[in-house]
Amino acid sequence: MTAIRPLDRSFFARDPRRVARELLGKVLVRLEKDGQPRGLRLTARIVEVEAYLGETDPAAHAAAGRTARNAVLFGPPGYAYVYFIYGNHYCLNVSCEPEGKAGGVLFRALEPLSGVEEMARVRSVTLHSPADLPKLTSGPGRLAEALSITRARDNGCDLTSSKGSLWIGEDGYRARGIRVTPRIGISKAAEKPLRYILAGNPFVSGPKTRFRS
DNA sequence: ATATCGATTATCT
DNA sequence: GATAATCGATATG
């Protein structure tokens, strides 16, 4: 049982590239009120993220300026920006940069640490072997579903407060093997290296890349 | 292993 | 009316 402490808001008040890199190895925490005395705590380590810069980044939702949808990206740092995409999926970001300047980091993959059974239940995944675990949280839409993240419930929530039901913390784990690659699933500015992964971690999304010495 | 495709809707042009 | 920071299923090598 390792203690998890929330990150300070100043952690997020920086360039999304720096925040993205430093978020690798941190922990996303979801507390469900399920009637149990302490609730049900789901935790998962962050193993893949992407940086989305402000209005200068053609691929960012902030590119066309502030709208009702993307307002959180322009607000204070450390808050959840949740959007709905392809008529099917939610994706989670955390706002970066000081208030007034847009920027965010997209959560693309997590490694489950606790609450695996609950994640499997809400994802409708049957776990036959450890090889099935990445189906739970490998991919932005999958991890959002595993943690029951929706725009109605979570958009605009403070991710720096452990009193909330969704927050980001650190447990002393030190990230190893950080690599930077182009972002996934975008057409504009697709060549920019703004995706940060823990190389070799089986929960990282996308085609598996081979190791080379 | 890679490729293609349909689902389904909030948001923006 | 078109698009989209995706996923799961199907087809094929």
PDB file of C-alpha atoms (C1' of nucleotides) in Angstrom:
ATOM      1  CA  MET A   1       0.000   0.000   0.000  1.00  0.00           C
ATOM      2  CA  THR A   2       1.962   2.963  -1.241  1.00  0.00           C
ATOM      3  CA  ALA A   3       0.817   6.474  -0.469  1.00  0.00           C
ATOM      4  CA  ILE A   4      -0.151   8.610  -3.455  1.00  0.00           C
ATOM      5  CA  ARG A   5       0.117  12.379  -3.130  1.00  0.00           C
ATOM      6  CA  PRO A   6      -1.527  14.829  -5.529  1.00  0.00           C
ATOM      7  CA  LEU A   7       0.626  16.981  -7.800  1.00  0.00           C
ATOM      8  CA  ASP A   8       0.824  20.705  -7.186  1.00  0.00           C
ATOM      9  CA  ARG A   9      -0.948  23.047  -9.570  1.00  0.00           C
ATOM     10  CA  SER A  10       2.403  24.617 -10.486  1.00  0.00           C
ATOM     11  CA  PHE A  11       3.345  21.265 -12.048  1.00  0.00           C
ATOM     12  CA  PHE A  12       0.778  21.937 -14.766  1.00  0.00           C
ATOM     13  CA  ALA A  13       1.440  25.679 -15.193  1.00  0.00           C
ATOM     14  CA  ARG A  14       4.153  24.966 -17.789  1.00  0.00           C
ATOM     15  CA  ASP A  15       4.685  24.087 -21.423  1.00  0.00           C
ATOM     16  CA  PRO A  16       2.626  20.960 -22.282  1.00  0.00           C
ATOM     17  CA  ARG A  17       5.749  19.247 -23.628  1.00  0.00           C
ATOM     18  CA  ARG A  18       7.419  19.478 -20.236  1.00  0.00           C
ATOM     19  CA  VAL A  19       4.259  18.443 -18.411  1.00  0.00           C
ATOM     20  CA  ALA A  20       3.732  15.493 -20.760  1.00  0.00           C
ATOM     21  CA  ARG A  21       7.243  14.154 -20.254  1.00  0.00           C
ATOM     22  CA  GLU A  22       7.024  14.491 -16.488  1.00  0.00           C
ATOM     23  CA  LEU A  23       3.565  12.920 -16.282  1.00  0.00           C
ATOM     24  CA  LEU A  24       5.004   9.569 -17.396  1.00  0.00           C
ATOM     25  CA  GLY A  25       5.133   7.304 -14.357  1.00  0.00           C
ATOM     26  CA  LYS A  26       2.610   9.348 -12.395  1.00  0.00           C
ATOM     27  CA  VAL A  27      -0.704   7.841 -11.275  1.00  0.00           C
ATOM     28  CA  LEU A  28      -4.272   8.613 -12.282  1.00  0.00           C
ATOM     29  CA  VAL A  29      -6.708   8.004  -9.432  1.00  0.00           C
ATOM     30  CA  ARG A  30     -10.455   7.482  -9.682  1.00  0.00           C
ATOM     31  CA  LEU A  31     -12.597   7.164  -6.568  1.00  0.00           C
ATOM     32  CA  GLU A  32     -16.044   5.683  -7.063  1.00  0.00           C
ATOM     33  CA  LYS A  33     -18.684   6.045  -4.392  1.00  0.00           C
ATOM     34  CA  ASP A  34     -20.063   2.564  -4.488  1.00  0.00           C
ATOM     35  CA  GLY A  35     -21.565   2.290  -1.015  1.00  0.00           C
ATOM     36  CA  GLN A  36     -18.453   0.806   0.554  1.00  0.00           C
ATOM     37  CA  PRO A  37     -17.128   2.710   3.596  1.00  0.00           C
ATOM     38  CA  ARG A  38     -14.031   3.878   1.698  1.00  0.00           C
ATOM     39  CA  GLY A  39     -15.452   3.742  -1.782  1.00  0.00           C
ATOM     40  CA  LEU A  40     -13.699   1.948  -4.591  1.00  0.00           C
ATOM     41  CA  ARG A  41     -10.328   3.343  -5.666  1.00  0.00           C
ATOM     42  CA  LEU A  42      -9.101   2.690  -9.198  1.00  0.00           C
ATOM     43  CA  THR A  43      -5.477   3.588  -9.899  1.00  0.00           C
ATOM     44  CA  ALA A  44      -3.329   3.328 -13.021  1.00  0.00           C
ATOM     45  CA  ARG A  45       0.145   4.469 -14.006  1.00  0.00           C
ATOM     46  CA  ILE A  46       0.528   6.917 -16.891  1.00  0.00           C
ATOM     47  CA  VAL A  47       2.591   5.300 -19.676  1.00  0.00           C
ATOM     48  CA  GLU A  48       1.642   7.291 -22.816  1.00  0.00           C
ATOM     49  CA  VAL A  49       0.635  10.936 -23.299  1.00  0.00           C
ATOM     50  CA  GLU A  50       0.596  13.566 -26.029  1.00  0.00           C
ATOM     51  CA  ALA A  51       1.251  17.294 -25.775  1.00  0.00           C
ATOM     52  CA  TYR A  52      -1.130  19.707 -27.486  1.00  0.00           C
ATOM     53  CA  LEU A  53       0.197  23.228 -27.662  1.00  0.00           C
ATOM     54  CA  GLY A  54      -1.933  26.330 -27.751  1.00  0.00           C
ATOM     55  CA  GLU A  55      -3.413  28.291 -30.618  1.00  0.00           C
ATOM     56  CA  THR A  56      -0.174  27.845 -32.588  1.00  0.00           C
ATOM     57  CA  ASP A  57      -0.689  24.058 -32.845  1.00  0.00           C
ATOM     58  CA  PRO A  58      -2.891  23.191 -35.855  1.00  0.00           C
ATOM     59  CA  ALA A  59      -3.756  19.787 -34.356  1.00  0.00           C
ATOM     60  CA  ALA A  60      -4.894  21.224 -31.020  1.00  0.00           C
ATOM     61  CA  HIS A  61      -8.520  21.836 -30.158  1.00  0.00           C
ATOM     62  CA  ALA A  62      -7.395  25.293 -29.072  1.00  0.00           C
ATOM     63  CA  ALA A  63      -6.185  26.107 -32.599  1.00  0.00           C
ATOM     64  CA  ALA A  64      -9.308  28.041 -33.619  1.00  0.00           C
ATOM     65  CA  GLY A  65      -9.450  30.014 -30.393  1.00  0.00           C
ATOM     66  CA  ARG A  66     -11.645  29.714 -27.357  1.00  0.00           C
ATOM     67  CA  THR A  67     -15.066  28.059 -27.761  1.00  0.00           C
ATOM     68  CA  ALA A  68     -17.603  26.596 -25.365  1.00  0.00           C
ATOM     69  CA  ARG A  69     -16.113  23.161 -25.904  1.00  0.00           C
ATOM     70  CA  ASN A  70     -12.423  23.927 -25.351  1.00  0.00           C
ATOM     71  CA  ALA A  71     -12.769  26.642 -22.678  1.00  0.00           C
ATOM     72  CA  VAL A  72     -11.000  24.533 -20.045  1.00  0.00           C
ATOM     73  CA  LEU A  73      -7.819  24.555 -22.137  1.00  0.00           C
ATOM     74  CA  PHE A  74      -7.696  28.349 -21.787  1.00  0.00           C
ATOM     75  CA  GLY A  75      -8.458  28.287 -18.063  1.00  0.00           C
ATOM     76  CA  PRO A  76      -6.201  27.621 -15.075  1.00  0.00           C
ATOM     77  CA  PRO A  77      -3.814  24.633 -15.128  1.00  0.00           C
ATOM     78  CA  GLY A  78      -4.529  21.219 -13.650  1.00  0.00           C
ATOM     79  CA  TYR A  79      -8.149  20.842 -14.753  1.00  0.00           C
ATOM     80  CA  ALA A  80      -9.774  18.065 -16.780  1.00  0.00           C
ATOM     81  CA  TYR A  81     -10.653  18.762 -20.405  1.00  0.00           C
ATOM     82  CA  VAL A  82     -12.895  15.923 -21.596  1.00  0.00           C
ATOM     83  CA  TYR A  83     -14.199  15.786 -25.155  1.00  0.00           C
ATOM     84  CA  PHE A  84     -16.438  13.393 -27.071  1.00  0.00           C
ATOM     85  CA  ILE A  85     -15.170  12.075 -30.379  1.00  0.00           C
ATOM     86  CA  TYR A  86     -16.361   9.906 -33.294  1.00  0.00           C
ATOM     87  CA  GLY A  87     -19.794   9.668 -31.731  1.00  0.00           C
ATOM     88  CA  ASN A  88     -18.472   6.954 -29.435  1.00  0.00           C
ATOM     89  CA  HIS A  89     -15.611   7.852 -27.147  1.00  0.00           C
ATOM     90  CA  TYR A  90     -14.452  10.273 -24.493  1.00  0.00           C
ATOM     91  CA  CYS A  91     -10.851  11.431 -24.154  1.00  0.00           C
ATOM     92  CA  LEU A  92      -9.186  12.971 -21.095  1.00  0.00           C
ATOM     93  CA  ASN A  93      -6.721  15.863 -21.074  1.00  0.00           C
ATOM     94  CA  VAL A  94      -5.282  18.035 -18.350  1.00  0.00           C
ATOM     95  CA  SER A  95      -5.014  21.783 -18.901  1.00  0.00           C
ATOM     96  CA  CYS A  96      -1.515  23.263 -18.906  1.00  0.00           C
ATOM     97  CA  GLU A  97       0.082  26.725 -18.985  1.00  0.00           C
ATOM     98  CA  PRO A  98      -0.945  29.640 -16.758  1.00  0.00           C
ATOM     99  CA  GLU A  99      -4.554  30.821 -16.999  1.00  0.00           C
ATOM    100  CA  GLY A 100      -5.291  32.593 -20.274  1.00  0.00           C
ATOM    101  CA  LYS A 101      -2.829  30.562 -22.339  1.00  0.00           C
ATOM    102  CA  ALA A 102      -4.120  27.371 -23.955  1.00  0.00           C
ATOM    103  CA  GLY A 103      -2.368  24.040 -23.743  1.00  0.00           C
ATOM    104  CA  GLY A 104      -3.018  20.478 -22.665  1.00  0.00           C
ATOM    105  CA  VAL A 105      -1.854  16.907 -22.380  1.00  0.00           C
ATOM    106  CA  LEU A 106      -3.907  13.978 -23.700  1.00  0.00           C
ATOM    107  CA  PHE A 107      -3.850  10.735 -21.715  1.00  0.00           C
ATOM    108  CA  ARG A 108      -3.319   7.923 -24.219  1.00  0.00           C
ATOM    109  CA  ALA A 109      -2.534   4.826 -22.138  1.00  0.00           C
ATOM    110  CA  LEU A 110      -2.359   3.635 -18.538  1.00  0.00           C
ATOM    111  CA  GLU A 111      -1.083   0.578 -16.710  1.00  0.00           C
ATOM    112  CA  PRO A 112      -3.716  -0.565 -14.192  1.00  0.00           C
ATOM    113  CA  LEU A 113      -2.512  -0.787 -10.584  1.00  0.00           C
ATOM    114  CA  SER A 114      -5.736  -1.355  -8.657  1.00  0.00           C
ATOM    115  CA  GLY A 115      -9.391  -1.863  -9.456  1.00  0.00           C
ATOM    116  CA  VAL A 116      -8.698  -4.117 -12.428  1.00  0.00           C
ATOM    117  CA  GLU A 117     -11.903  -6.097 -11.921  1.00  0.00           C
ATOM    118  CA  GLU A 118     -14.007  -2.930 -11.976  1.00  0.00           C
ATOM    119  CA  MET A 119     -12.233  -1.690 -15.116  1.00  0.00           C
ATOM    120  CA  ALA A 120     -12.910  -5.012 -16.822  1.00  0.00           C
ATOM    121  CA  ARG A 121     -16.559  -4.823 -15.805  1.00  0.00           C
ATOM    122  CA  VAL A 122     -17.203  -1.330 -17.179  1.00  0.00           C
ATOM    123  CA  ARG A 123     -15.225  -2.133 -20.329  1.00  0.00           C
ATOM    124  CA  SER A 124     -17.104  -5.420 -20.840  1.00  0.00           C
ATOM    125  CA  VAL A 125     -13.795  -7.233 -21.143  1.00  0.00           C
ATOM    126  CA  THR A 126     -13.330 -10.808 -19.951  1.00  0.00           C
ATOM    127  CA  LEU A 127      -9.814 -11.385 -18.659  1.00  0.00           C
ATOM    128  CA  HIS A 128      -8.635 -14.800 -19.807  1.00  0.00           C
ATOM    129  CA  SER A 129      -4.953 -14.095 -19.306  1.00  0.00           C
ATOM    130  CA  PRO A 130      -2.587 -11.233 -18.434  1.00  0.00           C
ATOM    131  CA  ALA A 131      -2.339 -10.634 -22.175  1.00  0.00           C
ATOM    132  CA  ASP A 132      -5.888  -9.248 -22.081  1.00  0.00           C
ATOM    133  CA  LEU A 133      -5.067  -6.457 -19.624  1.00  0.00           C
ATOM    134  CA  PRO A 134      -4.079  -3.864 -22.247  1.00  0.00           C
ATOM    135  CA  LYS A 135      -7.631  -3.998 -23.611  1.00  0.00           C
ATOM    136  CA  LEU A 136      -8.647  -2.156 -20.469  1.00  0.00           C
ATOM    137  CA  THR A 137      -6.569   1.023 -20.687  1.00  0.00           C
ATOM    138  CA  SER A 138      -4.402   0.971 -23.830  1.00  0.00           C
ATOM    139  CA  GLY A 139      -5.800   3.854 -25.893  1.00  0.00           C
ATOM    140  CA  PRO A 140      -7.437   7.181 -24.981  1.00  0.00           C
ATOM    141  CA  GLY A 141     -11.018   6.003 -25.493  1.00  0.00           C
ATOM    142  CA  ARG A 142     -10.389   2.785 -23.618  1.00  0.00           C
ATOM    143  CA  LEU A 143      -8.850   4.376 -20.548  1.00  0.00           C
ATOM    144  CA  ALA A 144     -11.650   6.906 -20.343  1.00  0.00           C
ATOM    145  CA  GLU A 145     -14.210   4.141 -20.396  1.00  0.00           C
ATOM    146  CA  ALA A 146     -12.258   2.046 -17.859  1.00  0.00           C
ATOM    147  CA  LEU A 147     -12.375   4.943 -15.396  1.00  0.00           C
ATOM    148  CA  SER A 148     -15.955   5.942 -16.307  1.00  0.00           C
ATOM    149  CA  ILE A 149     -14.803   9.362 -17.484  1.00  0.00           C
ATOM    150  CA  THR A 150     -17.419  11.443 -19.320  1.00  0.00           C
ATOM    151  CA  ARG A 151     -17.683  15.080 -20.292  1.00  0.00           C
ATOM    152  CA  ALA A 152     -20.816  15.581 -18.190  1.00  0.00           C
ATOM    153  CA  ARG A 153     -19.184  14.139 -15.103  1.00  0.00           C
ATOM    154  CA  ASP A 154     -15.568  15.243 -15.347  1.00  0.00           C
ATOM    155  CA  ASN A 155     -15.014  18.176 -17.700  1.00  0.00           C
ATOM    156  CA  GLY A 156     -13.661  21.113 -15.681  1.00  0.00           C
ATOM    157  CA  CYS A 157     -12.830  19.047 -12.581  1.00  0.00           C
ATOM    158  CA  ASP A 158      -9.717  19.892 -10.571  1.00  0.00           C
ATOM    159  CA  LEU A 159      -7.165  17.098 -11.071  1.00  0.00           C
ATOM    160  CA  THR A 160      -4.850  18.413  -8.332  1.00  0.00           C
ATOM    161  CA  SER A 161      -7.226  17.734  -5.454  1.00  0.00           C
ATOM    162  CA  SER A 162      -7.320  14.324  -3.808  1.00  0.00           C
ATOM    163  CA  LYS A 163     -10.720  15.326  -2.449  1.00  0.00           C
ATOM    164  CA  GLY A 164     -12.174  15.033  -5.936  1.00  0.00           C
ATOM    165  CA  SER A 165     -13.121  11.728  -7.531  1.00  0.00           C
ATOM    166  CA  LEU A 166     -10.506  12.066 -10.314  1.00  0.00           C
ATOM    167  CA  TRP A 167      -6.968  13.309  -9.692  1.00  0.00           C
ATOM    168  CA  ILE A 168      -3.313  12.855 -10.572  1.00  0.00           C
ATOM    169  CA  GLY A 169      -0.676  11.824  -8.046  1.00  0.00           C
ATOM    170  CA  GLU A 170       2.805  10.482  -7.601  1.00  0.00           C
ATOM    171  CA  ASP A 171       3.887   7.456  -5.603  1.00  0.00           C
ATOM    172  CA  GLY A 172       7.667   7.686  -5.844  1.00  0.00           C
ATOM    173  CA  TYR A 173       7.952   5.660  -9.053  1.00  0.00           C
ATOM    174  CA  ARG A 174      10.719   6.860 -11.366  1.00  0.00           C
ATOM    175  CA  ALA A 175       9.984   6.680 -15.067  1.00  0.00           C
ATOM    176  CA  ARG A 176      12.587   4.866 -17.201  1.00  0.00           C
ATOM    177  CA  GLY A 177      12.985   4.606 -20.954  1.00  0.00           C
ATOM    178  CA  ILE A 178      11.110   7.713 -22.040  1.00  0.00           C
ATOM    179  CA  ARG A 179      10.813   8.023 -25.816  1.00  0.00           C
ATOM    180  CA  VAL A 180       9.293  10.717 -28.008  1.00  0.00           C
ATOM    181  CA  THR A 181       7.417   9.958 -31.259  1.00  0.00           C
ATOM    182  CA  PRO A 182       4.932  11.657 -33.601  1.00  0.00           C
ATOM    183  CA  ARG A 183       1.373  11.975 -32.329  1.00  0.00           C
ATOM    184  CA  ILE A 184      -1.251   9.402 -33.342  1.00  0.00           C
ATOM    185  CA  GLY A 185      -4.528   9.809 -35.191  1.00  0.00           C
ATOM    186  CA  ILE A 186      -4.104  13.386 -36.394  1.00  0.00           C
ATOM    187  CA  SER A 187      -3.696  14.800 -39.892  1.00  0.00           C
ATOM    188  CA  LYS A 188      -2.420  18.308 -39.146  1.00  0.00           C
ATOM    189  CA  ALA A 189       1.115  18.763 -37.815  1.00  0.00           C
ATOM    190  CA  ALA A 190       1.324  14.974 -37.739  1.00  0.00           C
ATOM    191  CA  GLU A 191       5.097  14.949 -38.003  1.00  0.00           C
ATOM    192  CA  LYS A 192       5.834  16.828 -34.798  1.00  0.00           C
ATOM    193  CA  PRO A 193       7.351  14.607 -32.072  1.00  0.00           C
ATOM    194  CA  LEU A 194       4.952  15.313 -29.216  1.00  0.00           C
ATOM    195  CA  ARG A 195       3.953  11.825 -28.058  1.00  0.00           C
ATOM    196  CA  TYR A 196       5.731  10.597 -24.949  1.00  0.00           C
ATOM    197  CA  ILE A 197       5.864   6.907 -24.021  1.00  0.00           C
ATOM    198  CA  LEU A 198       7.553   4.517 -21.630  1.00  0.00           C
ATOM    199  CA  ALA A 199       9.285   2.390 -24.255  1.00  0.00           C
ATOM    200  CA  GLY A 200       8.568  -1.310 -23.956  1.00  0.00           C
ATOM    201  CA  ASN A 201       5.658  -0.922 -21.574  1.00  0.00           C
ATOM    202  CA  PRO A 202       2.997  -3.386 -22.790  1.00  0.00           C
ATOM    203  CA  PHE A 203       0.187  -0.906 -22.148  1.00  0.00           C
ATOM    204  CA  VAL A 204       1.434   1.678 -24.645  1.00  0.00           C
ATOM    205  CA  SER A 205      -1.064   1.902 -27.527  1.00  0.00           C
ATOM    206  CA  GLY A 206      -0.415   1.397 -31.215  1.00  0.00           C
ATOM    207  CA  PRO A 207       1.758  -1.096 -33.111  1.00  0.00           C
ATOM    208  CA  LYS A 208       4.462  -2.686 -31.004  1.00  0.00           C
ATOM    209  CA  THR A 209       7.891  -1.486 -31.974  1.00  0.00           C
ATOM    210  CA  ARG A 210      10.850  -3.786 -31.712  1.00  0.00           C
ATOM    211  CA  PHE A 211      13.814  -3.033 -29.576  1.00  0.00           C
ATOM    212  CA  ARG A 212      17.177  -2.485 -31.192  1.00  0.00           C
ATOM    213  CA  SER A 213      20.593  -2.279 -29.614  1.00  0.00           C
TER     214      SER A 213
ATOM    215  C1'  DA B   1       1.041  -8.792 -38.811  1.00  0.00           C
ATOM    216  C1'  DT B   2      -1.178  -4.840 -41.490  1.00  0.00           C
ATOM    217  C1'  DA B   3      -5.281  -2.882 -43.828  1.00  0.00           C
ATOM    218  C1'  DT B   4      -9.861  -1.329 -44.251  1.00  0.00           C
ATOM    219  C1'  DC B   5     -14.301  -0.124 -42.626  1.00  0.00           C
ATOM    220  C1'  DG B   6     -18.609   1.062 -39.985  1.00  0.00           C
ATOM    221  C1'  DA B   7     -20.465   3.084 -35.858  1.00  0.00           C
ATOM    222  C1'  DT B   8     -22.529   7.450 -34.100  1.00  0.00           C
ATOM    223  C1'  DT B   9     -22.875  12.492 -32.497  1.00  0.00           C
ATOM    224  C1'  DA B  10     -21.065  17.071 -30.672  1.00  0.00           C
ATOM    225  C1'  DT B  11     -19.062  20.671 -32.793  1.00  0.00           C
ATOM    226  C1'  DC B  12     -17.876  23.805 -36.221  1.00  0.00           C
ATOM    227  C1'  DT B  13     -18.079  25.792 -41.299  1.00  0.00           C
TER     228       DT B  13
ATOM    229  C1'  DG C   1     -23.154  19.119 -44.262  1.00  0.00           C
ATOM    230  C1'  DA C   2     -18.474  17.514 -42.967  1.00  0.00           C
ATOM    231  C1'  DT C   3     -15.413  16.380 -39.705  1.00  0.00           C
ATOM    232  C1'  DA C   4     -13.079  14.011 -35.801  1.00  0.00           C
ATOM    233  C1'  DA C   5      -6.766  13.672 -30.512  1.00  0.00           C
ATOM    234  C1'  DT C   6     -11.106   6.121 -31.653  1.00  0.00           C
ATOM    235  C1'  DC C   7     -12.387   1.355 -31.295  1.00  0.00           C
ATOM    236  C1'  DG C   8     -13.604  -3.247 -32.555  1.00  0.00           C
ATOM    237  C1'  DA C   9     -14.545  -6.309 -36.134  1.00  0.00           C
ATOM    238  C1'  DT C  10     -13.359  -8.373 -40.374  1.00  0.00           C
ATOM    239  C1'  DA C  11     -10.395  -9.596 -44.185  1.00  0.00           C
ATOM    240  C1'  DT C  12      -6.094 -10.929 -45.948  1.00  0.00           C
ATOM    241  C1'  DG C  13      -0.806 -12.205 -45.991  1.00  0.00           C
TER     242       DG C  13
END
